Backbone as XML, in Angstrom:
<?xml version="1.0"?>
<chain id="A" units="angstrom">
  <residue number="1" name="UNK">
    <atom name="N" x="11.527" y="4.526" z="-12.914"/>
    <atom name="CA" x="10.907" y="5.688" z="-12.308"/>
    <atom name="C" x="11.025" y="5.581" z="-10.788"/>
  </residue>
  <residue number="2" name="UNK">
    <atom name="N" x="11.430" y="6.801" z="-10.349"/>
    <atom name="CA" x="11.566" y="6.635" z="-8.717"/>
    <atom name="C" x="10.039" y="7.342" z="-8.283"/>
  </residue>
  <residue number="3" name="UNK">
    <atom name="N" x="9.964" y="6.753" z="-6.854"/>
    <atom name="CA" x="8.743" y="7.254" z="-6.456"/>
    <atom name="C" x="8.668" y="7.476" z="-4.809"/>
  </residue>
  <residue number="4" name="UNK">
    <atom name="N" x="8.241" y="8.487" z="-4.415"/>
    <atom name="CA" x="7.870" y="8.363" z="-2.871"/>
    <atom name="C" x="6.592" y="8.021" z="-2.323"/>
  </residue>
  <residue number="5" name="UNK">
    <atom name="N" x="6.577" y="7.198" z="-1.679"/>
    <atom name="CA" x="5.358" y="6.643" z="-0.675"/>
    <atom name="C" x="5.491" y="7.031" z="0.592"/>
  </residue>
  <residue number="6" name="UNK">
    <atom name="N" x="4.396" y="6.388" z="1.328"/>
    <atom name="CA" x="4.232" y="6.715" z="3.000"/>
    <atom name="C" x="3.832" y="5.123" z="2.868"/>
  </residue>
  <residue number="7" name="UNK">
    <atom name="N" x="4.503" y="4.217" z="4.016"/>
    <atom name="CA" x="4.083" y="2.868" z="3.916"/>
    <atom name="C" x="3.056" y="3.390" z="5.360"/>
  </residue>
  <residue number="8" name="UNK">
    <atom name="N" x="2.184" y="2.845" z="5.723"/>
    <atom name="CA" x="1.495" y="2.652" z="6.658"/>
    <atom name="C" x="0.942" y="1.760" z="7.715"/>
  </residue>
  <residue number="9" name="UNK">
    <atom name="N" x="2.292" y="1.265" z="8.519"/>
    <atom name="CA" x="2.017" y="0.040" z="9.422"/>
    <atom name="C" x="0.915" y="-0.147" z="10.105"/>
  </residue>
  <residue number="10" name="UNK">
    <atom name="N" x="0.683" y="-1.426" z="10.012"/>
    <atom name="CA" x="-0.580" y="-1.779" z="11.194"/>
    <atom name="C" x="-0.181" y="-1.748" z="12.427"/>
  </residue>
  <residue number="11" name="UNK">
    <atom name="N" x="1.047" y="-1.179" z="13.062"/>
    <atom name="CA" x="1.615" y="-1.017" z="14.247"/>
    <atom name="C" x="1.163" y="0.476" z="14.632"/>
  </residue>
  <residue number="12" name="UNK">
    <atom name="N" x="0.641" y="1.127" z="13.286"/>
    <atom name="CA" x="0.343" y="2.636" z="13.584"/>
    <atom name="C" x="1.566" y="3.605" z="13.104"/>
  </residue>
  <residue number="13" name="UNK">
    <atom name="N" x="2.565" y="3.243" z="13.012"/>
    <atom name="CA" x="4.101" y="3.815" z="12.545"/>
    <atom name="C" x="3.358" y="3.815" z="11.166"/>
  </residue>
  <residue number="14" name="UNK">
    <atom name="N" x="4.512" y="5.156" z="10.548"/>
    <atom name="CA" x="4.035" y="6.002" z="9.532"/>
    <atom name="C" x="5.211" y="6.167" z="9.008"/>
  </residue>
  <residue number="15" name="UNK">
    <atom name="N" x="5.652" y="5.622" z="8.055"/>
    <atom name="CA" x="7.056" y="5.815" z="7.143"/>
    <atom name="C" x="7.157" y="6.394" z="6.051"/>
  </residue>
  <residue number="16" name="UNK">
    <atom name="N" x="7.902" y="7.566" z="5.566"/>
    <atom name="CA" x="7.791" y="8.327" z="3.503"/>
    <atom name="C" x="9.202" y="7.271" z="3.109"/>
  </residue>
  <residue number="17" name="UNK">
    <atom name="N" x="8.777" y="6.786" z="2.295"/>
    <atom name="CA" x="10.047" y="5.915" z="1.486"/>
    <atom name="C" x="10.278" y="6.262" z="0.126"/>
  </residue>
  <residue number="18" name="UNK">
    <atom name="N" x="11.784" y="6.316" z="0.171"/>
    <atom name="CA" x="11.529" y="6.007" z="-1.850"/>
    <atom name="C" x="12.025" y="4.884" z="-2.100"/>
  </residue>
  <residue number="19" name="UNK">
    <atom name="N" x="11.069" y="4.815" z="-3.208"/>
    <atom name="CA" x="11.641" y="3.794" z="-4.377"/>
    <atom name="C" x="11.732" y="3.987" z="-5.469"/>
  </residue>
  <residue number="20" name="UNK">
    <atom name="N" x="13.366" y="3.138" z="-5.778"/>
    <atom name="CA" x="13.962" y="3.342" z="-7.104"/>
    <atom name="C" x="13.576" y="2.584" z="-7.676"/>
  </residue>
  <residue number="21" name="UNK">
    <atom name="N" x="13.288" y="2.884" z="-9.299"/>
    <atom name="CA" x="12.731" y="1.644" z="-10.549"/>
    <atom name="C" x="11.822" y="1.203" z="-9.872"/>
  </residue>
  <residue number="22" name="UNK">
    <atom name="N" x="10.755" y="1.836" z="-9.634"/>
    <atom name="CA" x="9.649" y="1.465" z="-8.865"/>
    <atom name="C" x="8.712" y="0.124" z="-9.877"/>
  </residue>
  <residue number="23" name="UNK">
    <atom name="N" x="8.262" y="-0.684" z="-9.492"/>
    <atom name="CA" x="7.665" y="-1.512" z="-10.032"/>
    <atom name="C" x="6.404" y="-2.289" z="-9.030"/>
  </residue>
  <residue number="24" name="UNK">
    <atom name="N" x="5.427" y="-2.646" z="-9.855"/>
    <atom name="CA" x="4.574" y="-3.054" z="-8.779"/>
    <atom name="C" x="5.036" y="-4.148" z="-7.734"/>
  </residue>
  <residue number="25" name="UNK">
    <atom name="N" x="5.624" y="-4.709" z="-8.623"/>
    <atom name="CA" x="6.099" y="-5.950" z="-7.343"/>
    <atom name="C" x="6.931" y="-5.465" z="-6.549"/>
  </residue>
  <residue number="26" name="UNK">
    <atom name="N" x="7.633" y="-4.197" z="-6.621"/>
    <atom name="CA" x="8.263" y="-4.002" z="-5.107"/>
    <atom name="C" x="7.658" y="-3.352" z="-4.340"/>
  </residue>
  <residue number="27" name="UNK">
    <atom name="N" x="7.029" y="-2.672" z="-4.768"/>
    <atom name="CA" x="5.772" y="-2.529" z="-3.749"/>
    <atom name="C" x="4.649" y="-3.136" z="-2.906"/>
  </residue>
  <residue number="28" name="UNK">
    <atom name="N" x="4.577" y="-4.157" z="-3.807"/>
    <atom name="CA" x="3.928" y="-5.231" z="-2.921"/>
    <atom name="C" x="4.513" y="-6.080" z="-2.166"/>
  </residue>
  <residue number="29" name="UNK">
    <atom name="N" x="6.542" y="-5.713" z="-2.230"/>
    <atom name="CA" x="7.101" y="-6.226" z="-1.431"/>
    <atom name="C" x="7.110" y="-5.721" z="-0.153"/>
  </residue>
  <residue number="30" name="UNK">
    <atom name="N" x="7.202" y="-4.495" z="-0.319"/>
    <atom name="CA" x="7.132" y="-3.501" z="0.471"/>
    <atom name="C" x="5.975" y="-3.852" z="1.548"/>
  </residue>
  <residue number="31" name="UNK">
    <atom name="N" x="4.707" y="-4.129" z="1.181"/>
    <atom name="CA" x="4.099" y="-4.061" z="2.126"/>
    <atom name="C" x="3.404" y="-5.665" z="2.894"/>
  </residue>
  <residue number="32" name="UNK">
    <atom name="N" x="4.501" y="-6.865" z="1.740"/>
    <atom name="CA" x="4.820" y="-8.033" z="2.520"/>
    <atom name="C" x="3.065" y="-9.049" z="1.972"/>
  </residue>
  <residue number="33" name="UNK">
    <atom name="N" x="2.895" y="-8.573" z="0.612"/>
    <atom name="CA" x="1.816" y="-9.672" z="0.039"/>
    <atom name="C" x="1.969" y="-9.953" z="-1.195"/>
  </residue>
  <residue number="34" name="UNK">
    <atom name="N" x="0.871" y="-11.448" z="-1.434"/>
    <atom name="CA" x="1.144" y="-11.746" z="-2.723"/>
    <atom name="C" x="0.357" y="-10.988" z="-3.645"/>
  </residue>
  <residue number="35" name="UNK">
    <atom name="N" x="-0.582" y="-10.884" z="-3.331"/>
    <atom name="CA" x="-1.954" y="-9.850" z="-4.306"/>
    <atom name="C" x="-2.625" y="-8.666" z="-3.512"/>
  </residue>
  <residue number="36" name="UNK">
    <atom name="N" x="-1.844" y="-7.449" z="-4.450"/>
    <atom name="CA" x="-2.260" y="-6.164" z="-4.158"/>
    <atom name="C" x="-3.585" y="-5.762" z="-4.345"/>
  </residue>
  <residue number="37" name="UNK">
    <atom name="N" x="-4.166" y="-4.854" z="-3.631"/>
    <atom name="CA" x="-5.694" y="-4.643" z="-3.858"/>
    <atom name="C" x="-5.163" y="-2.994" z="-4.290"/>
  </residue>
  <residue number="38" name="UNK">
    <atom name="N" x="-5.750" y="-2.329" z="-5.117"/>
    <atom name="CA" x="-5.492" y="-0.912" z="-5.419"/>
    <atom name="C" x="-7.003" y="0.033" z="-4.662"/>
  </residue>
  <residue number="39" name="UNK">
    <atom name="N" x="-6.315" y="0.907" z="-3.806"/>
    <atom name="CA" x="-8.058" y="1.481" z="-3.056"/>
    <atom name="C" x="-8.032" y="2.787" z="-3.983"/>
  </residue>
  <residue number="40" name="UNK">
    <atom name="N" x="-8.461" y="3.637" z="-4.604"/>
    <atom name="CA" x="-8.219" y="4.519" z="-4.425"/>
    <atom name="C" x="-8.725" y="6.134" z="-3.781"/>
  </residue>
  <residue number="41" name="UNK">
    <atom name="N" x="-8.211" y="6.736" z="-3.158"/>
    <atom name="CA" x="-8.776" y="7.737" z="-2.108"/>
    <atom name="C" x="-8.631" y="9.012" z="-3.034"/>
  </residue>
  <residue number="42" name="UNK">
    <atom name="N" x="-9.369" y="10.110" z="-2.380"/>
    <atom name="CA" x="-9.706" y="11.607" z="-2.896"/>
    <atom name="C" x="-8.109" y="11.893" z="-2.561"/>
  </residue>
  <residue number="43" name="UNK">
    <atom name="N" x="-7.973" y="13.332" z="-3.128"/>
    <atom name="CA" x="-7.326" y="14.536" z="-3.450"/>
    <atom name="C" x="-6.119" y="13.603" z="-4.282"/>
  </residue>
  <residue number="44" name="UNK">
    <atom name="N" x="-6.499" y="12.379" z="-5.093"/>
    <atom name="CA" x="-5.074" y="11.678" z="-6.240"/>
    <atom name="C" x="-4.241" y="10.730" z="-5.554"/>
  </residue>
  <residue number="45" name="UNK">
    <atom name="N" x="-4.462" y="10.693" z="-4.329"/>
    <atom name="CA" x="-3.993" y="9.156" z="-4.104"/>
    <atom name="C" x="-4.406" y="8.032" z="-3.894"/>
  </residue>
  <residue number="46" name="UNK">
    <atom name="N" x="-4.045" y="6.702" z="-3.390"/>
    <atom name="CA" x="-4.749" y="5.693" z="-3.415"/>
    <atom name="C" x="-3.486" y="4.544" z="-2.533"/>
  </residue>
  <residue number="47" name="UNK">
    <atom name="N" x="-4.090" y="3.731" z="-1.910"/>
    <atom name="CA" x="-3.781" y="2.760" z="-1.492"/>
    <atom name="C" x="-3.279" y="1.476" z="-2.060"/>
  </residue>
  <residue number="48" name="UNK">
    <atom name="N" x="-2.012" y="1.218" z="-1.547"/>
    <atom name="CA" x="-1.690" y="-0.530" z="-2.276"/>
    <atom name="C" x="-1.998" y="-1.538" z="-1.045"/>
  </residue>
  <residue number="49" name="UNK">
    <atom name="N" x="-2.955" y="-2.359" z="-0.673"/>
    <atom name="CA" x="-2.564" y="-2.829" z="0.586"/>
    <atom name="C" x="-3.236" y="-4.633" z="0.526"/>
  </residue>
  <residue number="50" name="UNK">
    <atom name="N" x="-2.884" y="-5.202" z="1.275"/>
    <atom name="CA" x="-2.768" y="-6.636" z="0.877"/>
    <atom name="C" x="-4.226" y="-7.273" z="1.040"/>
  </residue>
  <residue number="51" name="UNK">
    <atom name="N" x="-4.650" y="-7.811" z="-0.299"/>
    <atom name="CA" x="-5.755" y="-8.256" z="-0.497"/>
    <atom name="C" x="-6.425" y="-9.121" z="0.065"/>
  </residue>
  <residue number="52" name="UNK">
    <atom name="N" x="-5.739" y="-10.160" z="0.515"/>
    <atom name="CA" x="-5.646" y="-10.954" z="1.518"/>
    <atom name="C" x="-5.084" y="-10.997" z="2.905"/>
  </residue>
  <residue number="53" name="UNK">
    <atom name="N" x="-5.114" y="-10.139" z="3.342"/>
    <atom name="CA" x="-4.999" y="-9.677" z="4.841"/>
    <atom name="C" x="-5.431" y="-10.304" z="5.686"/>
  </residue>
  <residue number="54" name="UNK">
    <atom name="N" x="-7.133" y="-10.874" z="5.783"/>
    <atom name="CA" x="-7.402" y="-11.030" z="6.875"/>
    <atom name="C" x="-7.428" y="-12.489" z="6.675"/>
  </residue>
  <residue number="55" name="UNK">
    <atom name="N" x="-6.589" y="-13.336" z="5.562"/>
    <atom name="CA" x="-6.081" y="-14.647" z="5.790"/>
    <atom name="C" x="-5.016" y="-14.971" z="6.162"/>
  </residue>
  <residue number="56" name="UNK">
    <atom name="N" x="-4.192" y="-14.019" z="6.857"/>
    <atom name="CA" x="-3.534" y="-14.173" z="7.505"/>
    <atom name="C" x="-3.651" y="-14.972" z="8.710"/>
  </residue>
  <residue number="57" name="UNK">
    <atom name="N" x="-2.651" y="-15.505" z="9.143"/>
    <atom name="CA" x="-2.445" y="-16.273" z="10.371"/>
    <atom name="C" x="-3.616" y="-15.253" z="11.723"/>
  </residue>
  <residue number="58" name="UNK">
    <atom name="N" x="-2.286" y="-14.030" z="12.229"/>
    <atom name="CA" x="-2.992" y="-13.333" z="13.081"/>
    <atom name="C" x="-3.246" y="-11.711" z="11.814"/>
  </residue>
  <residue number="59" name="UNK">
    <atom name="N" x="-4.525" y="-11.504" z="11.609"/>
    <atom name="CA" x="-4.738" y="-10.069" z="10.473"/>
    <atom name="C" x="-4.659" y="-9.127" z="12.248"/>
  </residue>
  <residue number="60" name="UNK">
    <atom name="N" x="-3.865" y="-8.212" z="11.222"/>
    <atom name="CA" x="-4.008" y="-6.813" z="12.378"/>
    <atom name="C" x="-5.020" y="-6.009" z="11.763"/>
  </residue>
  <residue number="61" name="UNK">
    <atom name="N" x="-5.672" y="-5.022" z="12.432"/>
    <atom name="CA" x="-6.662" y="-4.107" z="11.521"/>
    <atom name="C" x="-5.171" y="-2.864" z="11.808"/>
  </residue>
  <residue number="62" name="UNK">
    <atom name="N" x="-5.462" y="-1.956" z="10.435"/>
    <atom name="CA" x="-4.218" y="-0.983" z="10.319"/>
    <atom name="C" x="-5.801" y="0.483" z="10.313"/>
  </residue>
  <residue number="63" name="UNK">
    <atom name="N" x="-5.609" y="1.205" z="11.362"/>
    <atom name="CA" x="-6.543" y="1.997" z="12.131"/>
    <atom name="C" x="-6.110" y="3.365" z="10.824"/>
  </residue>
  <residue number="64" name="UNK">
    <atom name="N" x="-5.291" y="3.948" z="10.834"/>
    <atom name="CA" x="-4.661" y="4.671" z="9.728"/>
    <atom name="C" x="-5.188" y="4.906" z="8.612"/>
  </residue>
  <residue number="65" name="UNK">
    <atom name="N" x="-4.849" y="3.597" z="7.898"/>
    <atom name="CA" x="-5.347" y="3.168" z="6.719"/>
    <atom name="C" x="-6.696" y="2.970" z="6.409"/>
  </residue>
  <residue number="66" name="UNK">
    <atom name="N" x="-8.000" y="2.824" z="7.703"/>
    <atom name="CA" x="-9.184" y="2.331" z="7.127"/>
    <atom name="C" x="-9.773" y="3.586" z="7.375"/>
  </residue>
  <residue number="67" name="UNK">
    <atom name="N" x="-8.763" y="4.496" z="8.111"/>
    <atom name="CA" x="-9.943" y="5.919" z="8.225"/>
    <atom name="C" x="-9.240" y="6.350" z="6.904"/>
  </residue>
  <residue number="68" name="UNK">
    <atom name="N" x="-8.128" y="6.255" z="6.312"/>
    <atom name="CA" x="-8.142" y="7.230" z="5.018"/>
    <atom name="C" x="-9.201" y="6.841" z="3.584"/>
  </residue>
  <residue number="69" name="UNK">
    <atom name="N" x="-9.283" y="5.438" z="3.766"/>
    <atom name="CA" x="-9.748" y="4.532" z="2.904"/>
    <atom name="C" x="-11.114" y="4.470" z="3.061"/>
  </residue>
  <residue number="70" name="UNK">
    <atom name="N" x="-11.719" y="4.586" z="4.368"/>
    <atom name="CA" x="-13.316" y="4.541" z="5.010"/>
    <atom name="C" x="-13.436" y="3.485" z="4.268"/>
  </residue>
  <residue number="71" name="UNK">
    <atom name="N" x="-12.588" y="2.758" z="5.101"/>
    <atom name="CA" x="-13.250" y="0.807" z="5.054"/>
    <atom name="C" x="-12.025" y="0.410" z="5.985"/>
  </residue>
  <residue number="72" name="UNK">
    <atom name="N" x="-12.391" y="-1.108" z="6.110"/>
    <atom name="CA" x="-11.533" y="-1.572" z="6.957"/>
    <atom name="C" x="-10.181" y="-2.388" z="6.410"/>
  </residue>
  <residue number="73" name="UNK">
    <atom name="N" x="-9.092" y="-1.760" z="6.792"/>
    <atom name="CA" x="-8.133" y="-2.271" z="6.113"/>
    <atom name="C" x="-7.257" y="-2.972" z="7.389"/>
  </residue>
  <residue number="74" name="UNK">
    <atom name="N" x="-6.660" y="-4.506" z="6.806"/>
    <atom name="CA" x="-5.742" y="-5.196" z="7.574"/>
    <atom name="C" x="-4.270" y="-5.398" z="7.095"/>
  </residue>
  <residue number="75" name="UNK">
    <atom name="N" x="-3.761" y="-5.384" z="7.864"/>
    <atom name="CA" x="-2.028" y="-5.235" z="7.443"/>
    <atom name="C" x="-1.463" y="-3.637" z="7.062"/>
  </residue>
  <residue number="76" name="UNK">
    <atom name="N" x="-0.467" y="-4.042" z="6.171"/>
    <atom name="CA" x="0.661" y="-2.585" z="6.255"/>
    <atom name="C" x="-0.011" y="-2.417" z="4.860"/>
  </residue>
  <residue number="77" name="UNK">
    <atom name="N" x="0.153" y="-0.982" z="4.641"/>
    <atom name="CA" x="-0.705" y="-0.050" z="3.182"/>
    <atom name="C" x="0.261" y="1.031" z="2.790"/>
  </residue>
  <residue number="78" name="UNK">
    <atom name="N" x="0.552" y="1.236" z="1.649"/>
    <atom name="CA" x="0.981" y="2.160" z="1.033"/>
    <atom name="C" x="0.073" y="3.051" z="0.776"/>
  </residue>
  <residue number="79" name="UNK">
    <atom name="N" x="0.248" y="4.377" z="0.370"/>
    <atom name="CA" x="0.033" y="5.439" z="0.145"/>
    <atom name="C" x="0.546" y="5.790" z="-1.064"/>
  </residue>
  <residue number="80" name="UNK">
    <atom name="N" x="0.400" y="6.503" z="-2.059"/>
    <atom name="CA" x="1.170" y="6.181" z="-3.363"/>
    <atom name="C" x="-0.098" y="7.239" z="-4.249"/>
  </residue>
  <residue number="81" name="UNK">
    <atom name="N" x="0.666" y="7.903" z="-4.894"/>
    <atom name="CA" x="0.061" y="9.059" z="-6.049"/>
    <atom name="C" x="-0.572" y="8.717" z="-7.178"/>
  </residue>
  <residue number="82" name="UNK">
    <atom name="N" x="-1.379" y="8.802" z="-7.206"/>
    <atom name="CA" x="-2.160" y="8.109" z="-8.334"/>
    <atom name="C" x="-1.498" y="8.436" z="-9.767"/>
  </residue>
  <residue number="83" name="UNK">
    <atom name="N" x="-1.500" y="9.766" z="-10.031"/>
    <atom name="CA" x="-0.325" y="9.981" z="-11.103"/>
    <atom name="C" x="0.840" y="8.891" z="-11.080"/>
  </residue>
  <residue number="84" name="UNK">
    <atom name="N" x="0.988" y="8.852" z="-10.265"/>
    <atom name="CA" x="2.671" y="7.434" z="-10.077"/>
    <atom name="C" x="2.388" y="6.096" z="-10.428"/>
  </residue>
  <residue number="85" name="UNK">
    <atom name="N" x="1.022" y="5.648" z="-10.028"/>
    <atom name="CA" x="0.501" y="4.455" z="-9.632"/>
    <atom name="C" x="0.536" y="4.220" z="-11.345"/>
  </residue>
  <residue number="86" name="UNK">
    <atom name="N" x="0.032" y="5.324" z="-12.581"/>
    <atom name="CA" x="0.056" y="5.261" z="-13.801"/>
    <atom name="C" x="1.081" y="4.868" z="-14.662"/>
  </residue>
  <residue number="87" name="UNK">
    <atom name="N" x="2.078" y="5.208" z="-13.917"/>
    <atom name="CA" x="3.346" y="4.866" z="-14.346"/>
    <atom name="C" x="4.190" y="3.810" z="-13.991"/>
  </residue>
  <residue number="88" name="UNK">
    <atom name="N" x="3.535" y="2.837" z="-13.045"/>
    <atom name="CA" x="4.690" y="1.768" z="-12.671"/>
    <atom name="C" x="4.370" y="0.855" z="-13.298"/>
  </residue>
  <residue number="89" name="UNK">
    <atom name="N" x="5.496" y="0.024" z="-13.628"/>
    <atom name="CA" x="5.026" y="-1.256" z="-14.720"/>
    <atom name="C" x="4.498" y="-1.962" z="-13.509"/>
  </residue>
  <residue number="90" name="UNK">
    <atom name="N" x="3.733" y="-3.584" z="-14.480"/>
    <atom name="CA" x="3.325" y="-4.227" z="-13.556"/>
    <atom name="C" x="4.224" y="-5.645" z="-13.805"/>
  </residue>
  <residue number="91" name="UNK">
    <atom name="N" x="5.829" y="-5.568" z="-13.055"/>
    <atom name="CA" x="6.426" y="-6.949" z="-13.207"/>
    <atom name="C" x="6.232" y="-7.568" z="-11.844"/>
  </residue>
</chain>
Protein backbone atom coordinates (compact mmCIF):
# COMPACT_ATOMS: atom_id res chain seq x y z
CA UNK A 1 0.00 0.00 0.00
CA UNK A 2 1.36 3.40 -0.91
CA UNK A 3 0.79 6.24 1.33
CA UNK A 4 1.36 10.04 1.68
CA UNK A 5 2.65 11.71 4.78
CA UNK A 6 3.93 15.17 5.86
CA UNK A 7 7.21 14.27 7.89
CA UNK A 8 7.60 17.11 10.35
CA UNK A 9 11.17 18.22 11.25
CA UNK A 10 12.28 19.50 14.46
CA UNK A 11 14.18 22.01 12.28
CA UNK A 12 10.56 23.35 11.60
CA UNK A 13 10.79 22.17 7.71
CA UNK A 14 7.62 20.56 6.60
CA UNK A 15 7.89 17.75 3.97
CA UNK A 16 4.52 15.57 1.99
CA UNK A 17 6.31 12.25 1.11
CA UNK A 18 5.23 9.08 -0.34
CA UNK A 19 5.68 5.87 0.55
CA UNK A 20 5.68 2.80 -1.36
CA UNK A 21 4.70 -0.68 0.42
CA UNK A 22 4.33 1.36 3.26
CA UNK A 23 5.12 -0.56 6.40
CA UNK A 24 5.56 0.50 9.89
CA UNK A 25 9.11 0.11 10.01
CA UNK A 26 9.70 2.46 7.25
CA UNK A 27 8.18 4.84 8.76
CA UNK A 28 9.82 4.74 11.71
CA UNK A 29 12.69 4.90 9.47
CA UNK A 30 11.60 7.77 8.19
CA UNK A 31 11.52 9.60 11.17
CA UNK A 32 15.02 8.00 12.48
CA UNK A 33 13.70 5.76 15.81
CA UNK A 34 13.60 2.58 17.31
CA UNK A 35 10.04 2.73 19.04
CA UNK A 36 7.21 4.58 17.53
CA UNK A 37 4.72 6.26 19.81
CA UNK A 38 1.23 6.54 17.77
CA UNK A 39 -0.51 10.21 18.93
CA UNK A 40 -3.54 10.43 17.55
CA UNK A 41 -5.04 14.00 16.56
CA UNK A 42 -8.74 15.26 15.47
CA UNK A 43 -10.18 15.58 11.95
CA UNK A 44 -8.44 11.39 11.27
CA UNK A 45 -5.02 11.88 11.62
CA UNK A 46 -2.40 11.08 13.99
CA UNK A 47 1.18 11.22 14.63
CA UNK A 48 4.17 8.62 14.37
CA UNK A 49 6.93 10.25 16.34
CA UNK A 50 9.85 8.84 18.38
CA UNK A 51 9.08 7.56 21.72
CA UNK A 52 12.15 8.07 23.01
CA UNK A 53 13.13 11.39 21.93
CA UNK A 54 14.11 13.06 24.76
CA UNK A 55 16.86 10.21 25.32
CA UNK A 56 18.46 11.37 22.92
CA UNK A 57 21.94 12.67 23.09
CA UNK A 58 20.84 16.46 22.23
CA UNK A 59 16.33 16.04 22.09
CA UNK A 60 15.15 19.00 19.94
CA UNK A 61 11.54 20.04 20.92
CA UNK A 62 9.66 19.88 17.23
CA UNK A 63 7.31 23.29 17.88
CA UNK A 64 4.93 22.00 14.85
CA UNK A 65 4.27 18.86 16.08
CA UNK A 66 3.43 19.67 19.85
CA UNK A 67 0.95 22.39 18.81
CA UNK A 68 -0.84 19.82 16.49
CA UNK A 69 -0.57 17.12 19.13
CA UNK A 70 -1.08 19.71 22.32
CA UNK A 71 1.77 18.06 24.07
CA UNK A 72 5.25 18.27 23.79
CA UNK A 73 6.83 16.49 21.13
CA UNK A 74 10.80 15.93 20.51
CA UNK A 75 12.38 15.00 17.27
CA UNK A 76 10.97 14.58 13.60
CA UNK A 77 6.95 13.35 13.46
CA UNK A 78 4.95 12.12 10.84
CA UNK A 79 1.64 13.03 10.05
CA UNK A 80 -0.17 10.07 8.58
CA UNK A 81 -4.14 9.28 8.06
CA UNK A 82 -5.53 7.35 10.38
CA UNK A 83 -7.52 5.39 7.78
CA UNK A 84 -3.79 4.49 6.43
CA UNK A 85 -2.28 4.01 9.78
CA UNK A 86 -5.15 0.85 9.64
CA UNK A 87 -3.69 -0.51 6.94
CA UNK A 88 0.05 -0.74 7.32
CA UNK A 89 1.45 -3.95 8.42
CA UNK A 90 3.52 -3.91 11.39
CA UNK A 91 7.09 -5.49 10.01
Amino acid sequence: MDITVCLMKATGETEMRRVEDATFDKLRKIIGCRNAEYVPLKGGNALLVDEEGLLKEEPQYNEFASFNAKRHIVGDALAVRLSDMDEIPYK
